[in-house]
Amino acid sequence: MSAAAALRTQTLKIGRTGSTVVSYQEDDAQCPQCKSDKYLNPDLRLLVSPCFHKMCEQCIDMLFAAGPAPCPECHQVLRKNQFVSQIFEDLSVEKEVRIRKRVAKVFNKRPEDFPSLRLYNDYLEEVEDITFNLMNGVDVDETEARITAYEMENRDNIAENQARSMNESRYQTYQEELQKREREQRREDYLKQLEDERRQRAHEKSDLLMELANTNKSAQAILAARSSSLKRSSALRQQQQQQSPASSSASDRLSLPSWLTSAMDTDHAANDAAHARDFDAHQLIYTYPSGYTVWDDYIDPSTDYLKDNRAARAGGYAARFAHERALADAFSGLSCMTIPS
């Protein structure tokens, strides 16, 4: 039997979003505790504990109905609500994904939270070390203590970043919903436009036949008048279509939900406060002075010896380099003494 045939998937609803996740279930799965299999129980479904041991739902209900109890395999204290469906076929992948999700909830800083890229890279390396230790059982107690200490010290920053991520996720969902509604609205408008054009053509054809039958004008004159009126109506319709996107975008901005506008205002205020807190006037970008011209020759006794100095000329040095530096110092104020207060 192929691997694809041995895989049976179940679709589970998650939360209110209606999103789906695939639960990995083998056709020949067997519970390690009660030894039940698919042959005896076709509805058998195995769940995975936080210690990554499998049990069927009946065994979980029997062992953990009264409250927390030790795992039959490793004796780790577990709760009934901690058992979840297996997503990946390989339990090592399942373990790594869960550990990374758990660590990412605590170590959720971003590049903008660090003054330099080097510090952010060091932070990421520390996160990978913690993940590696938890994955391979290296210094687990010490690693758990590091996570707990970090969580206690950075509780406010963790909560702030979690709220920011939640707002970004909600905003992304809101944007996708807006785009979906816009596509549906454009489709409805297009179908309505096609129907209006069909009715208008039928009406114009009827009017044209009526006018040709009841007037003494020539057919050429009637067609010319009809053509000019059609051009005017087409130009007016194009103008209305160009004005509609601007009005729709303005209405979209006015119809933003309150949670989104408050989150945007909070982010702007937080960014402004961060910029004001981290501002340092001594770290401004230096601009070279300008507005002066370096002459070819100066009356300067300190550089007269360079005129006939072959060794200096061979090394590429010239008197104008000293003159440029002196003028730059003078114009930038680097050589000026501060006035005592």
mmCIF file of C-alpha atoms in Angstrom:
data_model
loop_
_atom_site.group_PDB
_atom_site.id
_atom_site.type_symbol
_atom_site.label_atom_id
_atom_site.label_comp_id
_atom_site.label_asym_id
_atom_site.label_seq_id
_atom_site.Cartn_x
_atom_site.Cartn_y
_atom_site.Cartn_z
ATOM 1 C CA MET A 1 0.000 0.000 0.000
ATOM 2 C CA SER A 2 1.385 3.442 -0.941
ATOM 3 C CA ALA A 3 2.001 6.202 1.573
ATOM 4 C CA ALA A 4 -0.768 8.274 0.034
ATOM 5 C CA ALA A 5 -3.228 5.390 0.404
ATOM 6 C CA ALA A 6 -2.188 4.887 4.021
ATOM 7 C CA LEU A 7 -2.968 8.488 4.875
ATOM 8 C CA ARG A 8 -6.478 9.383 5.914
ATOM 9 C CA THR A 9 -7.190 13.050 6.487
ATOM 10 C CA GLN A 10 -9.802 14.672 8.613
ATOM 11 C CA THR A 11 -10.863 18.298 8.344
ATOM 12 C CA LEU A 12 -11.258 20.134 11.637
ATOM 13 C CA LYS A 13 -12.832 23.530 12.154
ATOM 14 C CA ILE A 14 -10.736 25.987 14.155
ATOM 15 C CA GLY A 15 -12.283 28.914 16.000
ATOM 16 C CA ARG A 16 -14.673 31.262 14.256
ATOM 17 C CA THR A 17 -12.582 31.737 11.147
ATOM 18 C CA GLY A 18 -13.700 28.492 9.556
ATOM 19 C CA SER A 19 -10.126 27.686 8.582
ATOM 20 C CA THR A 20 -9.197 24.037 8.232
ATOM 21 C CA VAL A 21 -6.287 21.876 9.292
ATOM 22 C CA VAL A 22 -5.415 18.390 8.133
ATOM 23 C CA SER A 23 -5.197 15.758 10.869
ATOM 24 C CA TYR A 24 -2.849 12.904 10.054
ATOM 25 C CA GLN A 25 -4.399 9.494 10.717
ATOM 26 C CA GLU A 26 -3.021 6.166 9.468
ATOM 27 C CA ASP A 27 -5.338 3.426 8.297
ATOM 28 C CA ASP A 28 -3.398 0.873 10.361
ATOM 29 C CA ALA A 29 -3.131 3.095 13.438
ATOM 30 C CA GLN A 30 -3.219 1.367 16.829
ATOM 31 C CA CYS A 31 -3.523 2.856 20.292
ATOM 32 C CA PRO A 32 -0.409 2.026 22.367
ATOM 33 C CA GLN A 33 -2.519 1.763 25.545
ATOM 34 C CA CYS A 34 -5.657 -0.225 24.738
ATOM 35 C CA LYS A 35 -4.285 -1.774 21.505
ATOM 36 C CA SER A 36 -7.447 -0.834 19.607
ATOM 37 C CA ASP A 37 -7.045 -0.461 15.865
ATOM 38 C CA LYS A 38 -9.060 0.603 12.853
ATOM 39 C CA TYR A 39 -10.335 -2.904 12.276
ATOM 40 C CA LEU A 40 -12.018 -3.103 15.684
ATOM 41 C CA ASN A 41 -12.925 0.592 15.882
ATOM 42 C CA PRO A 42 -13.284 2.341 12.490
ATOM 43 C CA ASP A 43 -13.788 5.711 14.220
ATOM 44 C CA LEU A 44 -10.522 5.426 16.144
ATOM 45 C CA ARG A 45 -8.626 8.709 16.313
ATOM 46 C CA LEU A 46 -5.240 9.110 17.972
ATOM 47 C CA LEU A 47 -4.239 12.354 19.671
ATOM 48 C CA VAL A 48 -0.762 13.559 20.643
ATOM 49 C CA SER A 49 0.215 14.747 24.120
ATOM 50 C CA PRO A 50 2.661 17.583 24.947
ATOM 51 C CA CYS A 51 5.268 14.871 25.563
ATOM 52 C CA PHE A 52 4.509 13.550 22.041
ATOM 53 C CA HIS A 53 3.001 10.212 22.984
ATOM 54 C CA LYS A 54 -0.120 8.963 21.195
ATOM 55 C CA MET A 55 -3.368 7.789 22.770
ATOM 56 C CA CYS A 56 -6.875 7.264 21.496
ATOM 57 C CA GLU A 57 -9.754 9.451 22.641
ATOM 58 C CA GLN A 58 -11.292 6.670 24.754
ATOM 59 C CA CYS A 59 -8.062 6.172 26.729
ATOM 60 C CA ILE A 60 -7.694 9.924 27.228
ATOM 61 C CA ASP A 61 -11.243 10.166 28.586
ATOM 62 C CA MET A 62 -10.611 7.247 30.929
ATOM 63 C CA LEU A 63 -7.190 8.335 32.242
ATOM 64 C CA PHE A 64 -7.729 12.098 32.525
ATOM 65 C CA ALA A 65 -11.440 12.405 33.296
ATOM 66 C CA ALA A 66 -10.781 13.075 37.000
ATOM 67 C CA GLY A 67 -8.114 15.719 36.361
ATOM 68 C CA PRO A 68 -4.366 15.849 35.757
ATOM 69 C CA ALA A 69 -2.608 12.490 35.619
ATOM 70 C CA PRO A 70 0.853 11.173 34.658
ATOM 71 C CA CYS A 71 1.552 10.014 31.137
ATOM 72 C CA PRO A 72 1.700 6.184 30.965
ATOM 73 C CA GLU A 73 4.889 6.388 28.876
ATOM 74 C CA CYS A 74 7.065 9.096 30.492
ATOM 75 C CA HIS A 75 5.081 9.941 33.686
ATOM 76 C CA GLN A 76 4.827 13.631 32.803
ATOM 77 C CA VAL A 77 1.735 15.206 34.373
ATOM 78 C CA LEU A 78 -0.808 15.968 31.646
ATOM 79 C CA ARG A 79 -4.300 17.357 31.272
ATOM 80 C CA LYS A 80 -7.055 16.212 28.988
ATOM 81 C CA ASN A 81 -7.258 19.495 27.083
ATOM 82 C CA GLN A 82 -3.539 19.308 26.227
ATOM 83 C CA PHE A 83 -4.026 16.487 23.714
ATOM 84 C CA VAL A 84 -4.292 17.709 20.134
ATOM 85 C CA SER A 85 -4.518 16.204 16.665
ATOM 86 C CA GLN A 86 -1.385 15.203 14.832
ATOM 87 C CA ILE A 87 -0.735 17.305 11.717
ATOM 88 C CA PHE A 88 2.566 15.981 10.387
ATOM 89 C CA GLU A 89 3.391 12.371 9.646
ATOM 90 C CA ASP A 90 6.781 12.598 11.384
ATOM 91 C CA LEU A 91 6.456 13.241 15.120
ATOM 92 C CA SER A 92 9.878 14.929 15.193
ATOM 93 C CA VAL A 93 8.550 17.564 12.795
ATOM 94 C CA GLU A 94 5.424 17.854 14.928
ATOM 95 C CA LYS A 95 7.602 18.380 17.995
ATOM 96 C CA GLU A 96 9.789 21.023 16.350
ATOM 97 C CA VAL A 97 6.796 22.989 15.076
ATOM 98 C CA ARG A 98 5.152 23.048 18.495
ATOM 99 C CA ILE A 99 8.361 24.023 20.266
ATOM 100 C CA ARG A 100 9.003 26.833 17.801
ATOM 101 C CA LYS A 101 5.468 28.131 18.243
ATOM 102 C CA ARG A 102 5.861 28.066 22.005
ATOM 103 C CA VAL A 103 9.237 29.833 21.950
ATOM 104 C CA ALA A 104 7.997 32.396 19.397
ATOM 105 C CA LYS A 105 5.182 33.440 21.751
ATOM 106 C CA VAL A 106 7.779 34.542 24.316
ATOM 107 C CA PHE A 107 10.713 35.602 22.132
ATOM 108 C CA ASN A 108 8.687 37.786 19.765
ATOM 109 C CA LYS A 109 10.922 40.808 19.334
ATOM 110 C CA ARG A 110 11.351 42.378 15.912
ATOM 111 C CA PRO A 111 14.316 43.930 14.080
ATOM 112 C CA GLU A 112 13.064 47.434 14.892
ATOM 113 C CA ASP A 113 13.347 46.615 18.611
ATOM 114 C CA PHE A 114 17.159 46.496 18.364
ATOM 115 C CA PRO A 115 19.588 49.365 17.727
ATOM 116 C CA SER A 116 21.682 47.297 15.299
ATOM 117 C CA LEU A 117 21.365 44.266 13.047
ATOM 118 C CA ARG A 118 24.168 42.520 14.945
ATOM 119 C CA LEU A 119 22.189 42.570 18.197
ATOM 120 C CA TYR A 120 19.118 41.214 16.422
ATOM 121 C CA ASN A 121 21.160 38.373 14.931
ATOM 122 C CA ASP A 122 22.544 37.550 18.379
ATOM 123 C CA TYR A 123 18.977 37.471 19.677
ATOM 124 C CA LEU A 124 17.944 35.056 16.916
ATOM 125 C CA GLU A 125 20.938 32.854 17.716
ATOM 126 C CA GLU A 126 19.857 32.715 21.348
ATOM 127 C CA VAL A 127 16.358 31.677 20.275
ATOM 128 C CA GLU A 128 17.798 28.906 18.100
ATOM 129 C CA ASP A 129 19.924 27.667 21.004
ATOM 130 C CA ILE A 130 16.835 27.457 23.215
ATOM 131 C CA THR A 131 14.892 25.652 20.491
ATOM 132 C CA PHE A 132 17.727 23.191 19.955
ATOM 133 C CA ASN A 133 17.971 22.422 23.662
ATOM 134 C CA LEU A 134 14.237 21.752 23.958
ATOM 135 C CA MET A 135 14.216 19.665 20.790
ATOM 136 C CA ASN A 136 17.081 17.418 21.836
ATOM 137 C CA GLY A 137 16.592 17.374 25.617
ATOM 138 C CA VAL A 138 19.818 19.290 26.371
ATOM 139 C CA ASP A 139 19.797 21.145 29.719
ATOM 140 C CA VAL A 140 15.994 21.245 29.711
ATOM 141 C CA ASP A 141 15.646 22.556 33.270
ATOM 142 C CA GLU A 142 18.166 25.349 32.677
ATOM 143 C CA THR A 143 16.532 26.250 29.372
ATOM 144 C CA GLU A 144 13.075 26.361 30.938
ATOM 145 C CA ALA A 145 14.477 28.632 33.641
ATOM 146 C CA ARG A 146 15.906 30.950 30.958
ATOM 147 C CA ILE A 147 12.532 31.133 29.235
ATOM 148 C CA THR A 148 10.731 31.855 32.510
ATOM 149 C CA ALA A 149 13.227 34.540 33.535
ATOM 150 C CA TYR A 150 13.055 36.214 30.135
ATOM 151 C CA GLU A 151 9.255 36.136 30.193
ATOM 152 C CA MET A 152 9.167 37.771 33.623
ATOM 153 C CA GLU A 153 11.663 40.491 32.668
ATOM 154 C CA ASN A 154 10.036 41.350 29.326
ATOM 155 C CA ARG A 155 6.372 40.815 30.125
ATOM 156 C CA ASP A 156 5.283 44.244 28.898
ATOM 157 C CA ASN A 157 7.232 44.031 25.637
ATOM 158 C CA ILE A 158 5.916 40.522 24.965
ATOM 159 C CA ALA A 159 2.317 41.630 25.487
ATOM 160 C CA GLU A 160 2.857 44.689 23.277
ATOM 161 C CA ASN A 161 4.330 42.635 20.434
ATOM 162 C CA GLN A 162 1.562 40.054 20.741
ATOM 163 C CA ALA A 163 -1.056 42.786 20.485
ATOM 164 C CA ARG A 164 0.749 44.249 17.488
ATOM 165 C CA SER A 165 0.867 40.872 15.742
ATOM 166 C CA MET A 166 -2.806 40.308 16.474
ATOM 167 C CA ASN A 167 -3.698 43.700 15.021
ATOM 168 C CA GLU A 168 -1.630 42.981 11.921
ATOM 169 C CA SER A 169 -3.354 39.635 11.474
ATOM 170 C CA ARG A 170 -6.780 41.194 11.901
ATOM 171 C CA TYR A 171 -5.856 43.965 9.500
ATOM 172 C CA GLN A 172 -4.676 41.418 6.924
ATOM 173 C CA THR A 173 -7.954 39.532 7.274
ATOM 174 C CA TYR A 174 -9.863 42.791 6.971
ATOM 175 C CA GLN A 175 -7.917 43.710 3.830
ATOM 176 C CA GLU A 176 -8.631 40.325 2.258
ATOM 177 C CA GLU A 177 -12.319 40.713 3.045
ATOM 178 C CA LEU A 178 -12.323 44.179 1.508
ATOM 179 C CA GLN A 179 -10.631 42.909 -1.641
ATOM 180 C CA LYS A 180 -13.145 40.068 -1.880
ATOM 181 C CA ARG A 181 -16.041 42.508 -1.548
ATOM 182 C CA GLU A 182 -14.486 44.811 -4.127
ATOM 183 C CA ARG A 183 -14.133 41.954 -6.606
ATOM 184 C CA GLU A 184 -17.742 40.932 -6.059
ATOM 185 C CA GLN A 185 -18.888 44.539 -6.412
ATOM 186 C CA ARG A 186 -16.916 44.974 -9.638
ATOM 187 C CA ARG A 187 -18.451 41.791 -11.017
ATOM 188 C CA GLU A 188 -21.960 42.932 -10.113
ATOM 189 C CA ASP A 189 -21.297 46.362 -11.608
ATOM 190 C CA TYR A 190 -19.971 44.791 -14.796
ATOM 191 C CA LEU A 191 -22.975 42.500 -15.167
ATOM 192 C CA LYS A 192 -25.295 45.413 -14.462
ATOM 193 C CA GLN A 193 -23.480 47.516 -17.027
ATOM 194 C CA LEU A 194 -23.833 44.771 -19.634
ATOM 195 C CA GLU A 195 -27.548 44.493 -18.916
ATOM 196 C CA ASP A 196 -27.995 48.272 -19.068
ATOM 197 C CA GLU A 197 -26.138 48.436 -22.367
ATOM 198 C CA ARG A 198 -28.273 45.622 -23.786
ATOM 199 C CA ARG A 199 -31.463 47.391 -22.770
ATOM 200 C CA GLN A 200 -30.174 50.709 -24.073
ATOM 201 C CA ARG A 201 -29.280 49.203 -27.453
ATOM 202 C CA ALA A 202 -32.711 47.588 -27.709
ATOM 203 C CA HIS A 203 -34.392 50.867 -26.755
ATOM 204 C CA GLU A 204 -32.298 52.877 -29.241
ATOM 205 C CA LYS A 205 -33.031 50.387 -31.996
ATOM 206 C CA SER A 206 -36.736 50.649 -31.287
ATOM 207 C CA ASP A 207 -36.588 54.466 -31.248
ATOM 208 C CA LEU A 208 -34.582 54.500 -34.464
ATOM 209 C CA LEU A 209 -37.097 52.310 -36.277
ATOM 210 C CA MET A 210 -39.938 54.440 -34.934
ATOM 211 C CA GLU A 211 -38.265 57.645 -36.071
ATOM 212 C CA LEU A 212 -37.458 56.275 -39.524
ATOM 213 C CA ALA A 213 -41.084 55.235 -39.927
ATOM 214 C CA ASN A 214 -42.701 58.498 -38.699
ATOM 215 C CA THR A 215 -40.426 61.302 -39.976
ATOM 216 C CA ASN A 216 -39.630 62.879 -43.309
ATOM 217 C CA LYS A 217 -35.866 63.272 -42.551
ATOM 218 C CA SER A 218 -33.310 61.319 -44.488
ATOM 219 C CA ALA A 219 -31.799 58.195 -42.997
ATOM 220 C CA GLN A 220 -28.301 59.752 -43.089
ATOM 221 C CA ALA A 221 -29.388 62.750 -41.001
ATOM 222 C CA ILE A 222 -31.139 60.578 -38.445
ATOM 223 C CA LEU A 223 -28.095 58.271 -38.100
ATOM 224 C CA ALA A 224 -25.736 61.269 -37.742
ATOM 225 C CA ALA A 225 -27.862 62.743 -34.948
ATOM 226 C CA ARG A 226 -28.026 59.391 -33.215
ATOM 227 C CA SER A 227 -24.249 58.984 -33.458
ATOM 228 C CA SER A 228 -23.542 62.372 -31.839
ATOM 229 C CA SER A 229 -25.934 61.637 -28.956
ATOM 230 C CA LEU A 230 -24.303 58.253 -28.420
ATOM 231 C CA LYS A 231 -20.852 59.871 -28.192
ATOM 232 C CA ARG A 232 -22.084 62.354 -25.560
ATOM 233 C CA SER A 233 -23.680 59.619 -23.465
ATOM 234 C CA SER A 234 -20.537 57.450 -23.721
ATOM 235 C CA ALA A 235 -18.302 60.326 -22.570
ATOM 236 C CA LEU A 236 -20.625 61.026 -19.623
ATOM 237 C CA ARG A 237 -20.593 57.336 -18.623
ATOM 238 C CA GLN A 238 -16.764 57.218 -18.708
ATOM 239 C CA GLN A 239 -16.579 60.322 -16.525
ATOM 240 C CA GLN A 240 -18.886 58.732 -13.956
ATOM 241 C CA GLN A 241 -16.768 55.551 -13.928
ATOM 242 C CA GLN A 242 -13.599 57.578 -13.284
ATOM 243 C CA GLN A 243 -15.194 59.390 -10.359
ATOM 244 C CA SER A 244 -16.598 56.241 -8.725
ATOM 245 C CA PRO A 245 -13.232 54.762 -7.466
ATOM 246 C CA ALA A 246 -12.377 57.965 -5.594
ATOM 247 C CA SER A 247 -15.740 58.042 -3.860
ATOM 248 C CA SER A 248 -15.546 54.334 -3.012
ATOM 249 C CA SER A 249 -12.056 54.706 -1.506
ATOM 250 C CA ALA A 250 -13.201 57.655 0.580
ATOM 251 C CA SER A 251 -16.194 55.668 1.847
ATOM 252 C CA ASP A 252 -13.896 52.722 2.675
ATOM 253 C CA ARG A 253 -11.696 54.976 4.780
ATOM 254 C CA LEU A 254 -14.722 56.339 6.601
ATOM 255 C CA SER A 255 -16.082 52.828 7.207
ATOM 256 C CA LEU A 256 -12.949 51.468 8.892
ATOM 257 C CA PRO A 257 -13.778 49.534 12.080
ATOM 258 C CA SER A 258 -13.055 51.182 15.396
ATOM 259 C CA TRP A 259 -10.507 48.520 16.456
ATOM 260 C CA LEU A 260 -8.472 49.215 13.313
ATOM 261 C CA THR A 261 -8.413 52.999 13.662
ATOM 262 C CA SER A 262 -7.539 52.761 17.368
ATOM 263 C CA ALA A 263 -4.742 50.270 16.607
ATOM 264 C CA MET A 264 -3.371 52.535 13.879
ATOM 265 C CA ASP A 265 -3.420 55.545 16.240
ATOM 266 C CA THR A 266 -1.735 53.492 18.964
ATOM 267 C CA ASP A 267 1.004 52.324 16.575
ATOM 268 C CA HIS A 268 1.648 55.872 15.378
ATOM 269 C CA ALA A 269 1.833 57.160 18.948
ATOM 270 C CA ALA A 270 4.164 54.322 19.965
ATOM 271 C CA ASN A 271 6.440 54.951 16.989
ATOM 272 C CA ASP A 272 6.588 58.681 17.716
ATOM 273 C CA ALA A 273 7.381 58.007 21.362
ATOM 274 C CA ALA A 274 10.107 55.517 20.403
ATOM 275 C CA HIS A 275 11.702 57.974 17.980
ATOM 276 C CA ALA A 276 11.628 60.721 20.579
ATOM 277 C CA ARG A 277 13.098 58.412 23.235
ATOM 278 C CA ASP A 278 15.894 57.095 21.018
ATOM 279 C CA PHE A 279 16.772 60.427 19.388
ATOM 280 C CA ASP A 280 20.419 61.388 19.764
ATOM 281 C CA ALA A 281 21.614 64.646 18.262
ATOM 282 C CA HIS A 282 25.231 63.443 18.253
ATOM 283 C CA GLN A 283 24.391 60.587 15.875
ATOM 284 C CA LEU A 284 23.083 62.772 13.058
ATOM 285 C CA ILE A 285 24.447 62.138 9.565
ATOM 286 C CA TYR A 286 27.483 64.313 8.917
ATOM 287 C CA THR A 287 27.384 66.576 5.852
ATOM 288 C CA TYR A 288 30.608 67.869 4.407
ATOM 289 C CA PRO A 289 30.917 71.674 4.252
ATOM 290 C CA SER A 290 30.706 73.452 0.941
ATOM 291 C CA GLY A 291 30.658 76.991 -0.382
ATOM 292 C CA TYR A 292 34.397 77.548 -0.700
ATOM 293 C CA THR A 293 36.920 77.219 -3.539
ATOM 294 C CA VAL A 294 40.443 75.839 -3.191
ATOM 295 C CA TRP A 295 42.989 77.955 -5.058
ATOM 296 C CA ASP A 296 45.918 76.505 -6.967
ATOM 297 C CA ASP A 297 48.511 78.445 -4.947
ATOM 298 C CA TYR A 298 48.633 80.022 -1.486
ATOM 299 C CA ILE A 299 51.249 82.033 0.371
ATOM 300 C CA ASP A 300 51.859 79.380 2.996
ATOM 301 C CA PRO A 301 55.357 78.984 4.494
ATOM 302 C CA SER A 302 54.391 75.678 6.084
ATOM 303 C CA THR A 303 53.924 74.025 2.665
ATOM 304 C CA ASP A 304 56.579 75.840 0.594
ATOM 305 C CA TYR A 305 59.047 72.989 1.051
ATOM 306 C CA LEU A 306 56.721 70.654 -0.865
ATOM 307 C CA LYS A 307 57.225 72.544 -4.153
ATOM 308 C CA ASP A 308 60.703 71.097 -4.759
ATOM 309 C CA ASN A 309 60.307 67.919 -2.711
ATOM 310 C CA ARG A 310 60.458 64.995 -5.134
ATOM 311 C CA ALA A 311 59.846 62.423 -2.397
ATOM 312 C CA ALA A 312 56.543 64.072 -1.449
ATOM 313 C CA ARG A 313 55.429 64.330 -5.064
ATOM 314 C CA ALA A 314 56.395 60.686 -5.666
ATOM 315 C CA GLY A 315 54.160 59.634 -2.785
ATOM 316 C CA GLY A 316 51.224 61.517 -4.295
ATOM 317 C CA TYR A 317 50.992 64.214 -1.621
ATOM 318 C CA ALA A 318 50.475 67.847 -2.602
ATOM 319 C CA ALA A 319 50.062 71.133 -0.757
ATOM 320 C CA ARG A 320 46.447 71.471 -1.912
ATOM 321 C CA PHE A 321 45.461 68.542 0.354
ATOM 322 C CA ALA A 322 46.533 70.528 3.406
ATOM 323 C CA HIS A 323 44.738 73.622 2.100
ATOM 324 C CA GLU A 324 41.515 71.631 1.525
ATOM 325 C CA ARG A 325 41.653 70.219 5.050
ATOM 326 C CA ALA A 326 42.257 73.661 6.579
ATOM 327 C CA LEU A 327 39.327 75.200 4.682
ATOM 328 C CA ALA A 328 37.053 72.290 5.600
ATOM 329 C CA ASP A 329 37.969 72.642 9.280
ATOM 330 C CA ALA A 330 37.356 76.372 9.141
ATOM 331 C CA PHE A 331 33.951 76.088 7.457
ATOM 332 C CA SER A 332 32.738 73.209 9.630
ATOM 333 C CA GLY A 333 33.893 74.803 12.856
ATOM 334 C CA LEU A 334 35.984 71.812 13.978
ATOM 335 C CA SER A 335 38.996 74.000 14.735
ATOM 336 C CA CYS A 336 37.017 76.697 16.556
ATOM 337 C CA MET A 337 37.310 76.836 20.309
ATOM 338 C CA THR A 338 34.056 76.770 22.270
ATOM 339 C CA ILE A 339 33.077 79.962 24.050
ATOM 340 C CA PRO A 340 33.133 79.404 27.819
ATOM 341 C CA SER A 341 29.870 80.103 29.549
#
